[in-house]
Amino acid sequence: MIQISFPDGSVRSYEQGTTAFQIAESISPRLARECLAASVNGVTRDLNLPINEDAQVQLLKWDEPEAKHAFWHTSSHLLAAALQDLYPGIQFGIGPAIENGFYYDVDPGEDVVIKESDLQAIEAKMTSLLANKSKLQRREISKKEALEYFEQRGEHYKVELIQDLEDGTITTYTLGDFTDLCRGPHLTDTSPIKAVKLTSVAGAYWRGDEKRKQLTRIYGISFPKKSLLDEYLILLEEAKKRDHRKVGRELELFMFSQSVGQGLPIWLPRGTELRTRLEDFLKRIQKKFGYQQVITPHIGQKQLYVTSGHYAKYGQDSFQPIHTPEEGEEFLLKPMNCPHHCEIYRFQPRSYKDLPLRFAEFGTVYRYEQSGELHGLTRVRGFTQDDAHIFCRPDQLKDEFLKVVDIIFIIFKALDFQDFEAQISLRDPNNREKYIGSDENWEKAEQAIVEACAEKNLKAKIVTGEAAFYGPKLDFMVKDAIGRRWQLGTIQVDYNLPERFELEYIGSDNNKHRPVMIHRAPFGSMERFVAVLIEHTGGKFPLWLTPDQVVVLPISERFNDYAGEVADYLIRQDIRCLVDDRNEKIGRKIRDNELKRIPYMLIVGEKEAENAEVSIRKQGEGDTGSVKITTFAANFLEEVEKMLNVI
Ligand SMILES: [Zn+2]
Ligand SMILES: [Zn+2]
């Protein structure tokens, strides 16, 4: 017999070789129907694999990310099986589950093109295959067998993948007539899949290498209930409406120009104003938290980045060095601000009493991204980080972490991100030689992060083995208004750069010590943050931030003069205000200005002009009545003030 322990702490005995599915059945038939995969000692596995020793078992239903992953992974096999039927000779690359759904990269062969318009037929084929309720047959095979099998079928992409695998770790899964190289986990059969939707087609280089062949990537998603698919499609429609590229164009915030170059955002006047307000907001917070603003050049000598290690990381695959007329002189576009800030640290000898030092810069950096990877403001080749580097003593680390978490909380609050989560990335304790810095420092830093999160009541998932080689980190993810998750700010401890730049301070013991460095960027970058903010708010920015706060709408031309007076008055109060004095019906003006997402419309006519009043129409609330213009301005300023009071 083996002992199986469950997440609620209970323990049950089973015969050796019992499967997770049988365990589910022994608990309740309903659970057996609903569970899709199992976590056995922390590893997600197929439900029908025998369990041979005592284990911690968690039965995974649809709500669990790991179950969705197995579900979507199985669906990608289903997609491949359908494609194999419809496109004889098609070759398969990889077909993973992703955050929302799955994809498969395929090479349909010379002269064969798979277009969006073909997706419906592929979907129909998938649905017809579902009727077979096929089981997935798992096989463990040797590397030699695997190579022979896929070579004989001419699957050269799979053969290349197998060559990189170690013998003894290779499994295949067969679904109907389709056999795939895969390590799983999967559903045991396709019957839980009740709804399938293929969403788009894109190009993707084999193994992400633009020198290799471009394959066709087919994206899809699937669900255990038809109603879940319907909900998802509504969400997708909503997401389209909020697409930051579309809203950015409508609100005239930013643009791209083929002449300037791909992936290089250009901020239009209204976008620049919005971004400047965000920067000023953060600058004000940072000032309060003891940061000092600095400015450094956009380029630096190549040797600077050789010293920092960034050349080794970004050099080959990024923008190439800039040469000058001077023999041998080479500069790089800066990929990171940190080396420049290390030089600022070295400006003068530092004592333990000088620390912490906090240098902040809205620093623009350049990193080459393949053209296929570029996407609006979220994947670009030039972007401005809301960067800062804190140089502190090891004993100050926790306090500094707490302060950065405070800053991030302030930002989330002012920008109405109510739902966020954090992840703490620690080193892999079984692989310590991979990391730079002493054990003692690592333990201190990791403990500091964990304690700081606990003190701030921040629910953080701890992931071991995810730390960078140079230090542990804390990342923030926000959930937007329609439930999508976005990676934003990060706080990263670094033992490496202080070492490479030989940074020192004189301790109270009169000896030289190395400071610890913290990199932190609450927004991540201005570009990415504005993109997320647009997708979160649909362009309806918080009142303090939005480009135009108020528009005055005279109900006819007779009241244009009064509308102008109202606007002048508000502008003098520092309220961003427009007048819509077009010769249009008031209904039309209201509709047009709603599209511009202006929070307040002030409608003025005879009665308002006589009484120095405005009639208020507020975004999301509709008409809220008439008030004196002075009252409106006072209330408005108070509303903005309250929002910014979080600092
Ligand atoms: Zn698979
Ligand atoms: Zn940095």
XYZ file of C-alpha atoms and ligand atoms in Angstrom:
649
model
C 0.000 0.000 0.000
C 1.044 3.635 -0.486
C 0.062 6.705 1.532
C -1.446 9.573 -0.447
C -1.651 12.964 1.271
C -4.016 15.667 0.057
C -3.795 19.473 0.235
C -6.303 19.585 3.140
C -3.873 17.495 5.194
C -5.835 14.226 5.017
C -4.037 10.976 4.189
C -5.499 7.860 2.551
C -4.018 4.470 1.693
C -4.152 3.043 -1.826
C -2.667 0.078 -3.587
C 0.649 0.723 -5.232
C 0.159 1.645 -8.896
C -3.166 3.400 -8.318
C -3.733 6.267 -10.758
C -4.773 9.793 -9.836
C -8.007 9.165 -11.729
C -8.791 6.141 -9.536
C -8.038 8.237 -6.484
C -10.516 10.859 -7.726
C -13.135 8.138 -8.334
C -12.638 6.821 -4.818
C -13.468 10.271 -3.457
C -16.446 11.139 -5.672
C -17.638 10.402 -9.211
C -18.164 14.095 -9.731
C -14.568 14.888 -8.849
C -13.433 12.168 -11.254
C -15.476 13.817 -14.007
C -14.162 17.273 -13.288
C -10.488 16.725 -12.664
C -8.254 17.144 -15.685
C -4.756 16.431 -14.401
C -2.984 15.788 -11.125
C -0.097 17.291 -9.293
C 2.007 14.483 -7.820
C 4.744 15.719 -5.487
C 4.550 19.102 -7.185
C 4.812 17.766 -10.748
C 1.769 17.965 -13.030
C 1.045 14.580 -14.595
C -1.524 12.725 -16.683
C -4.368 11.325 -14.584
C -3.854 7.757 -15.783
C -0.213 7.334 -14.757
C 0.371 4.898 -11.898
C 1.590 6.299 -8.596
C 4.100 3.901 -7.093
C 5.170 5.470 -3.842
C 3.863 7.673 -1.026
C 3.019 11.050 -2.517
C 1.398 14.441 -2.078
C -1.444 14.522 -4.583
C -3.580 17.429 -5.711
C -6.371 16.737 -8.189
C -6.490 19.619 -10.644
C -9.746 21.030 -11.981
C -10.287 23.688 -14.661
C -9.710 26.625 -12.272
C -6.134 25.535 -11.688
C -3.644 27.024 -14.165
C -1.855 23.661 -14.477
C -5.112 21.964 -15.462
C -5.815 24.601 -18.104
C -2.293 24.089 -19.340
C -2.802 20.325 -19.800
C -6.191 21.011 -21.391
C -4.800 23.475 -23.920
C -1.742 21.384 -24.568
C -4.000 18.465 -25.466
C -5.973 20.824 -27.690
C -2.811 21.726 -29.591
C -2.387 18.015 -30.389
C -5.978 17.973 -31.569
C -5.206 20.936 -33.838
C -2.183 19.092 -35.229
C -4.231 15.929 -35.828
C -6.773 18.005 -37.776
C -4.040 19.727 -39.781
C -2.423 16.383 -40.621
C -5.735 15.226 -42.074
C -6.361 18.406 -44.042
C -2.822 19.149 -45.253
C -0.998 15.944 -46.188
C 2.782 16.371 -45.915
C 2.499 19.182 -43.373
C 5.442 19.344 -40.959
C 5.170 20.213 -37.299
C 7.368 22.473 -35.178
C 6.235 23.041 -31.598
C 2.731 23.290 -30.170
C 2.676 24.544 -26.587
C -0.059 25.777 -24.270
C 0.200 29.511 -23.593
C -1.401 31.851 -21.060
C -4.666 31.922 -22.986
C -4.973 28.862 -25.179
C -2.373 27.231 -27.365
C -0.655 27.415 -30.734
C 1.042 25.127 -33.188
C 3.903 26.165 -35.490
C 3.644 24.310 -38.764
C 5.272 24.201 -42.171
C 2.440 23.417 -44.592
C 4.953 22.849 -47.421
C 5.919 24.656 -50.620
C 3.141 26.764 -52.141
C 0.649 25.901 -49.410
C -0.613 28.857 -47.390
C -2.867 28.641 -44.346
C -4.897 31.844 -43.997
C -7.385 33.207 -41.469
C -10.141 32.174 -43.848
C -9.046 28.523 -43.539
C -9.423 28.470 -39.763
C -13.114 27.646 -39.786
C -12.547 24.475 -41.794
C -9.719 23.420 -39.461
C -11.942 24.128 -36.469
C -14.697 21.989 -37.991
C -12.206 19.148 -38.485
C -11.112 19.429 -34.849
C -14.729 19.275 -33.725
C -15.379 16.187 -35.833
C -12.292 14.484 -34.347
C -13.667 15.250 -30.880
C -16.585 12.910 -31.634
C -14.107 9.984 -31.472
C -13.363 10.780 -27.813
C -9.847 9.540 -28.576
C -7.515 8.511 -25.797
C -4.001 9.898 -25.734
C -1.549 7.001 -25.843
C 1.677 7.757 -24.035
C 4.872 5.890 -24.931
C 8.358 6.145 -23.514
C 10.875 5.527 -26.263
C 14.636 5.629 -26.684
C 16.307 8.489 -28.503
C 17.295 6.097 -31.297
C 13.718 4.921 -31.768
C 12.432 8.486 -31.688
C 14.933 9.635 -34.309
C 14.112 6.687 -36.560
C 10.373 7.227 -36.237
C 10.370 10.934 -37.051
C 13.145 10.684 -39.694
C 11.216 8.028 -41.550
C 8.206 10.344 -41.592
C 10.353 13.224 -42.860
C 9.558 15.310 -39.759
C 12.861 17.192 -39.763
C 11.766 19.827 -37.237
C 10.952 17.100 -34.710
C 14.243 15.341 -35.520
C 16.116 18.549 -34.711
C 14.278 18.811 -31.387
C 15.021 15.176 -30.504
C 18.728 15.650 -31.204
C 18.820 18.156 -28.333
C 17.089 15.765 -25.911
C 18.730 13.324 -23.548
C 18.105 9.633 -24.038
C 15.748 8.196 -21.463
C 13.595 11.296 -21.201
C 11.690 10.986 -24.465
C 7.970 10.307 -24.703
C 5.499 10.402 -27.552
C 1.757 10.857 -27.405
C -0.604 9.516 -30.027
C -4.027 11.004 -30.616
C -5.949 9.196 -33.349
C -3.531 8.991 -36.303
C -1.256 11.710 -35.045
C 1.860 10.920 -33.034
C 3.789 13.769 -31.480
C 7.024 14.150 -29.619
C 5.929 15.518 -26.265
C 6.628 15.288 -22.581
C 3.052 16.069 -21.526
C 1.111 16.374 -19.335
C -2.208 15.942 -21.132
C -5.818 14.993 -20.628
C -6.237 11.236 -20.783
C -8.720 11.653 -23.630
C -10.314 14.496 -25.564
C -13.821 14.156 -24.117
C -13.554 17.135 -21.702
C -12.960 19.459 -24.681
C -16.397 20.859 -25.476
C -15.632 24.025 -27.444
C -12.763 25.001 -29.715
C -11.944 28.293 -31.393
C -8.987 29.064 -33.644
C -8.255 32.739 -33.182
C -5.494 33.818 -35.553
C -2.615 32.977 -37.864
C 0.823 34.571 -37.682
C 4.347 33.978 -38.931
C 6.981 32.676 -36.507
C 10.600 31.822 -37.170
C 11.647 28.279 -36.392
C 13.186 28.366 -32.921
C 12.705 32.161 -32.848
C 15.705 32.589 -35.157
C 15.093 35.007 -38.022
C 17.782 33.311 -40.077
C 15.713 30.101 -40.029
C 12.548 29.321 -41.924
C 9.368 31.202 -41.131
C 6.638 28.815 -40.050
C 2.892 29.369 -39.791
C 1.669 29.789 -36.231
C -1.976 28.956 -35.634
C -3.451 30.206 -32.361
C -6.486 28.737 -30.682
C -8.297 28.280 -27.426
C -10.630 25.628 -26.060
C -12.974 25.152 -23.111
C -14.773 22.443 -21.146
C -18.089 24.311 -21.639
C -19.556 26.160 -24.585
C -20.623 29.052 -22.316
C -17.004 29.632 -21.307
C -16.053 30.063 -24.954
C -18.891 32.555 -25.444
C -17.680 34.558 -22.455
C -14.160 34.459 -23.793
C -15.250 35.743 -27.205
C -17.034 38.677 -25.586
C -13.851 39.408 -23.676
C -11.876 39.240 -26.896
C -14.213 41.793 -28.493
C -13.787 44.034 -25.456
C -10.021 43.603 -25.694
C -10.125 44.693 -29.348
C -11.950 47.881 -28.370
C -9.275 48.569 -25.773
C -6.308 47.701 -27.979
C -3.792 50.385 -27.064
C -2.683 50.751 -30.681
C -6.240 51.616 -31.716
C -7.006 53.855 -28.725
C -3.578 55.513 -29.012
C -4.420 56.504 -32.587
C -7.941 57.683 -31.730
C -6.717 59.812 -28.837
C -3.655 61.003 -30.789
C -1.200 59.847 -28.124
C 1.593 58.209 -30.129
C 2.538 57.024 -33.592
C 5.090 54.967 -35.472
C 6.761 56.031 -38.692
C 8.319 53.656 -41.203
C 10.755 56.457 -42.051
C 11.944 56.784 -38.463
C 12.021 53.031 -38.054
C 10.054 50.084 -36.754
C 9.587 49.718 -33.036
C 10.569 53.319 -32.302
C 7.551 55.034 -30.732
C 6.974 58.713 -31.397
C 4.991 60.536 -28.733
C 2.477 63.031 -30.126
C 1.761 66.261 -28.193
C -1.179 64.816 -26.231
C 0.698 61.603 -25.451
C 3.773 63.582 -24.436
C 1.688 65.636 -22.018
C 0.187 62.512 -20.533
C 3.561 60.851 -20.198
C 5.064 63.984 -18.651
C 2.276 64.033 -16.062
C 3.065 60.424 -15.190
C 6.764 61.220 -14.927
C 6.102 64.263 -12.757
C 3.841 62.170 -10.546
C 6.566 59.581 -10.027
C 9.253 62.245 -9.594
C 7.197 63.807 -6.808
C 6.858 60.469 -5.027
C 10.520 59.663 -5.479
C 11.598 63.010 -4.126
C 9.632 62.268 -0.991
C 11.381 58.917 -0.709
C 14.852 60.450 -0.951
C 15.689 59.773 -4.593
C 17.981 62.090 -6.536
C 17.235 62.671 -10.212
C 20.156 62.228 -12.663
C 20.579 62.444 -16.436
C 23.027 60.314 -18.430
C 23.817 60.012 -22.175
C 22.024 57.690 -24.596
C 25.289 56.075 -25.645
C 28.382 54.867 -23.865
C 31.737 53.434 -24.846
C 31.592 49.789 -25.770
C 34.089 49.024 -23.002
C 31.599 50.289 -20.379
C 29.173 47.531 -21.372
C 31.935 44.959 -21.613
C 32.718 45.793 -17.979
C 29.056 45.596 -16.995
C 28.523 42.335 -18.854
C 25.728 43.828 -20.969
C 27.816 43.563 -24.123
C 28.077 39.820 -23.641
C 24.307 39.657 -23.139
C 23.005 42.145 -25.728
C 26.042 42.787 -27.983
C 25.801 40.180 -30.720
C 22.054 40.126 -31.170
C 21.396 43.809 -30.716
C 22.221 47.161 -32.266
C 25.848 47.057 -33.389
C 28.508 49.490 -32.142
C 28.552 53.031 -33.526
C 31.925 53.940 -35.047
C 33.416 57.420 -35.082
C 36.045 58.870 -37.451
C 38.533 58.072 -34.687
C 40.294 54.764 -35.255
C 39.007 52.032 -32.918
C 36.492 54.240 -31.098
C 33.210 52.411 -30.552
C 30.011 53.380 -28.786
C 26.896 51.408 -28.016
C 23.331 52.614 -27.722
C 22.725 51.978 -24.064
C 20.734 48.800 -23.408
C 20.566 49.560 -19.654
C 21.067 52.620 -17.466
C 22.802 50.759 -14.647
C 26.430 51.090 -15.832
C 26.019 54.860 -16.079
C 24.638 55.005 -12.552
C 27.525 52.882 -11.265
C 29.846 55.542 -12.689
C 27.887 58.183 -10.760
C 28.441 56.149 -7.606
C 32.167 56.218 -8.344
C 32.166 60.009 -8.710
C 33.535 60.330 -5.186
C 34.546 58.121 -2.239
C 31.465 56.969 -0.321
C 31.113 56.317 3.367
C 28.599 54.100 5.158
C 26.970 57.320 6.325
C 26.247 58.352 2.698
C 24.168 55.232 2.057
C 21.612 54.555 0.806
C 22.096 56.558 -2.384
C 19.149 56.503 -4.757
C 19.729 57.693 -8.326
C 16.645 57.973 -10.509
C 16.469 58.616 -14.226
C 13.838 58.399 -16.920
C 16.490 56.759 -19.039
C 15.891 55.809 -22.645
C 17.430 52.499 -23.682
C 17.620 50.640 -26.974
C 17.377 46.921 -27.523
C 16.995 45.178 -30.788
C 13.843 43.083 -31.146
C 13.084 41.058 -34.244
C 10.529 42.815 -36.416
C 8.074 39.930 -35.949
C 8.214 40.419 -32.178
C 7.378 44.128 -32.237
C 3.957 45.031 -30.899
C 2.591 48.555 -30.346
C 4.122 50.076 -27.227
C 4.571 46.744 -25.452
C 7.442 45.385 -27.595
C 9.607 48.160 -28.954
C 13.231 48.844 -29.840
C 13.619 52.078 -27.893
C 11.918 52.788 -24.590
C 12.236 54.898 -21.485
C 12.553 53.126 -18.166
C 11.386 54.791 -14.981
C 14.662 53.552 -13.680
C 16.437 53.991 -10.381
C 19.353 52.330 -8.685
C 19.655 52.183 -4.952
C 23.097 51.622 -3.514
C 22.882 50.499 0.092
C 24.552 48.520 2.866
C 23.426 44.898 3.244
C 21.702 45.804 6.545
C 19.611 48.441 4.731
C 18.258 46.097 2.110
C 14.970 45.243 3.773
C 14.117 48.862 4.562
C 14.846 49.858 0.999
C 12.664 47.036 -0.273
C 9.812 48.143 1.947
C 10.085 51.663 0.576
C 10.033 50.521 -3.029
C 6.958 48.388 -2.308
C 5.344 51.516 -0.797
C 6.031 53.451 -3.989
C 4.518 50.699 -6.100
C 1.409 50.627 -3.902
C 0.997 54.402 -4.275
C 1.191 54.110 -8.042
C -1.276 51.236 -8.256
C -3.707 53.142 -6.085
C -3.513 56.411 -8.019
C -3.968 54.568 -11.298
C -6.731 52.315 -10.077
C -5.060 48.939 -10.394
C -6.889 47.194 -7.585
C -5.966 43.689 -8.439
C -2.315 42.771 -8.474
C -0.047 39.973 -7.406
C 3.645 39.583 -6.815
C 6.212 36.901 -7.395
C 9.397 36.458 -5.397
C 12.137 34.765 -7.387
C 14.736 32.999 -5.258
C 17.792 30.987 -6.219
C 17.815 27.253 -6.662
C 19.246 25.970 -3.368
C 20.577 22.813 -5.056
C 22.547 24.723 -7.614
C 24.346 27.399 -5.642
C 27.439 27.599 -7.833
C 25.288 29.153 -10.578
C 24.963 32.391 -8.605
C 27.345 35.223 -7.838
C 27.623 36.631 -4.285
C 28.151 34.989 -0.916
C 25.665 32.538 0.609
C 25.317 34.877 3.542
C 24.334 37.828 1.349
C 21.874 35.745 -0.634
C 20.202 34.447 2.489
C 19.974 37.964 3.866
C 18.540 39.385 0.666
C 16.030 36.589 0.162
C 14.888 36.859 3.735
C 14.625 40.645 3.392
C 12.318 40.309 0.374
C 10.120 37.653 1.971
C 9.839 39.662 5.193
C 9.171 42.924 3.370
C 6.278 41.291 1.481
C 4.877 39.813 4.689
C 5.093 43.157 6.469
C 3.239 44.850 3.635
C 0.586 42.126 3.560
C 1.525 41.511 -0.026
C 0.499 38.083 -1.236
C 3.513 36.906 -3.144
C 4.135 33.600 -4.824
C 7.610 32.293 -4.022
C 9.377 30.577 -6.887
C 12.742 28.968 -6.278
C 15.259 28.759 -9.095
C 13.820 31.791 -10.929
C 16.296 34.373 -9.586
C 18.814 35.917 -11.960
C 22.398 34.754 -11.401
C 23.155 38.123 -9.791
C 20.347 38.386 -7.248
C 16.779 37.619 -6.114
C 13.867 39.762 -7.288
C 10.262 40.734 -6.771
C 7.979 41.200 -9.788
C 4.515 42.712 -9.903
C 1.688 41.600 -12.149
C -1.527 43.596 -12.455
C -4.907 42.340 -13.530
C -6.670 44.788 -15.829
C -10.355 45.695 -15.923
C -11.179 42.697 -18.111
C -9.098 40.197 -16.182
C -5.934 40.039 -18.258
C -2.624 39.872 -16.444
C 0.248 42.196 -17.271
C 3.767 42.139 -15.965
C 4.733 45.570 -14.671
C 7.232 46.769 -12.124
C 10.192 44.880 -10.816
C 12.607 45.189 -7.896
C 15.868 43.360 -8.359
C 18.787 42.865 -5.987
C 22.194 42.847 -7.662
C 25.529 41.664 -6.261
C 27.144 41.496 -9.668
C 27.488 45.073 -10.918
C 28.982 46.431 -7.660
C 31.581 43.670 -8.065
C 32.259 44.371 -11.744
C 32.522 48.129 -11.189
C 34.447 47.627 -7.934
C 32.073 49.872 -6.025
C 33.081 50.507 -2.438
C 32.222 52.382 0.683
C 34.169 52.885 3.858
C 32.385 51.153 6.725
C 32.180 52.232 10.353
C 35.094 49.823 10.866
C 37.181 51.966 8.470
C 37.429 49.049 6.060
C 36.268 48.919 2.471
C 32.950 47.172 1.754
C 30.847 46.481 -1.321
C 27.452 48.140 -1.453
C 24.400 46.170 -2.618
C 22.604 47.517 -5.655
C 18.841 47.459 -6.217
C 17.394 48.062 -9.669
C 13.783 49.107 -9.614
C 11.255 50.330 -12.164
C 7.673 50.511 -10.858
C 6.198 51.261 -14.303
C 8.649 48.979 -16.103
C 8.890 51.450 -18.957
C 6.815 54.488 -19.849
C 5.817 52.880 -23.131
C 4.695 49.589 -21.654
C 2.968 51.258 -18.743
C 0.960 53.627 -20.918
C -0.024 50.655 -23.102
C -1.246 48.702 -20.066
C -3.015 51.767 -18.703
C -4.854 52.215 -22.005
C -5.846 48.541 -22.129
C -6.951 48.724 -18.484
C -9.014 51.890 -18.794
C -9.984 51.682 -22.467
C -8.535 55.197 -22.750
C -10.718 56.558 -19.947
C -7.770 57.674 -17.864
C -8.071 58.871 -14.274
C -9.154 62.504 -14.117
C -5.771 63.818 -12.953
C -3.972 62.162 -15.840
C -6.280 62.334 -18.835
C -5.292 64.697 -21.686
C -8.556 66.704 -21.845
C -10.493 66.861 -18.594
C -13.438 69.019 -19.608
C -15.204 69.975 -22.832
C -17.753 72.789 -22.960
C -20.674 72.246 -25.364
C -22.785 75.298 -26.246
C -26.253 74.106 -27.307
C -26.226 76.594 -30.189
C -23.891 79.170 -31.697
C -25.610 81.884 -29.659
C -23.831 80.560 -26.578
C -20.341 80.177 -28.060
C -19.175 83.334 -26.298
C -20.379 82.148 -22.923
C -18.775 78.718 -23.565
C -15.508 80.519 -24.286
C -15.757 82.436 -20.995
C -16.373 79.190 -19.082
C -13.341 77.561 -20.722
C -11.126 80.590 -20.024
C -12.135 80.509 -16.392
C -11.410 76.768 -16.046
C -8.079 77.020 -17.862
C -7.049 79.758 -15.425
C -7.794 77.254 -12.628
C -5.362 74.846 -14.319
C -8.127 72.616 -15.673
C -7.501 71.176 -19.147
C -10.537 72.338 -21.081
C -11.792 72.516 -24.685
C -14.814 74.123 -26.338
C -16.773 72.281 -29.017
C -18.216 75.282 -30.892
C -18.914 73.425 -34.130
C -22.232 74.205 -35.736
C -23.684 70.772 -34.849
C -26.729 69.549 -32.949
C -26.046 69.088 -29.224
C -26.795 65.324 -29.449
C -24.131 64.911 -32.087
C -21.621 66.915 -30.041
C -22.255 64.705 -27.008
C -21.729 61.510 -29.011
C -18.527 62.784 -30.631
C -17.057 63.890 -27.330
C -17.969 60.615 -25.655
C -15.704 58.926 -28.207
C -12.906 61.248 -27.122
C -13.344 59.851 -23.595
C -13.398 63.295 -21.951
C -14.534 62.851 -18.314
C -16.679 66.006 -18.012
C -18.956 67.604 -20.580
C -20.394 70.972 -19.595
C -23.507 71.867 -21.567
C -24.383 75.556 -21.697
C -27.462 77.375 -23.035
C -29.760 80.246 -22.114
C -30.364 79.364 -18.461
C -26.680 78.580 -17.770
C -25.457 81.790 -19.440
C -27.885 83.890 -17.413
C -26.916 82.337 -14.069
C -23.151 81.776 -14.624
C -23.862 78.052 -14.440
C -22.936 74.887 -16.296
C -24.981 71.716 -16.761
C -22.766 68.716 -15.962
C -22.641 65.444 -17.858
C -20.121 63.111 -16.243
C -18.527 60.103 -17.933
C -20.169 56.926 -16.708
C -22.797 58.802 -14.667
C -24.725 60.890 -17.204
C -26.411 64.210 -16.370
C -25.829 65.318 -12.799
C -27.524 68.755 -12.873
C -26.539 72.420 -13.073
C -24.173 74.253 -10.734
C -22.396 77.602 -10.643
C -19.224 77.499 -12.684
C -17.203 78.466 -9.590
C -18.716 75.514 -7.691
C -17.904 73.142 -10.538
C -14.274 74.287 -10.606
C -13.895 73.993 -6.840
C -15.421 70.479 -6.760
C -13.351 69.434 -9.735
C -10.084 70.558 -8.185
C -10.998 68.808 -4.967
C -11.686 65.576 -6.852
C -8.257 65.728 -8.512
C -6.596 66.667 -5.243
C -8.148 63.671 -3.517
C -6.813 61.331 -6.193
C -3.290 62.636 -5.810
C -3.505 62.638 -2.040
C -2.145 59.081 -2.039
C 1.399 60.463 -2.112
Zn 1.808 17.516 -25.769
Zn 19.462 48.640 -13.625
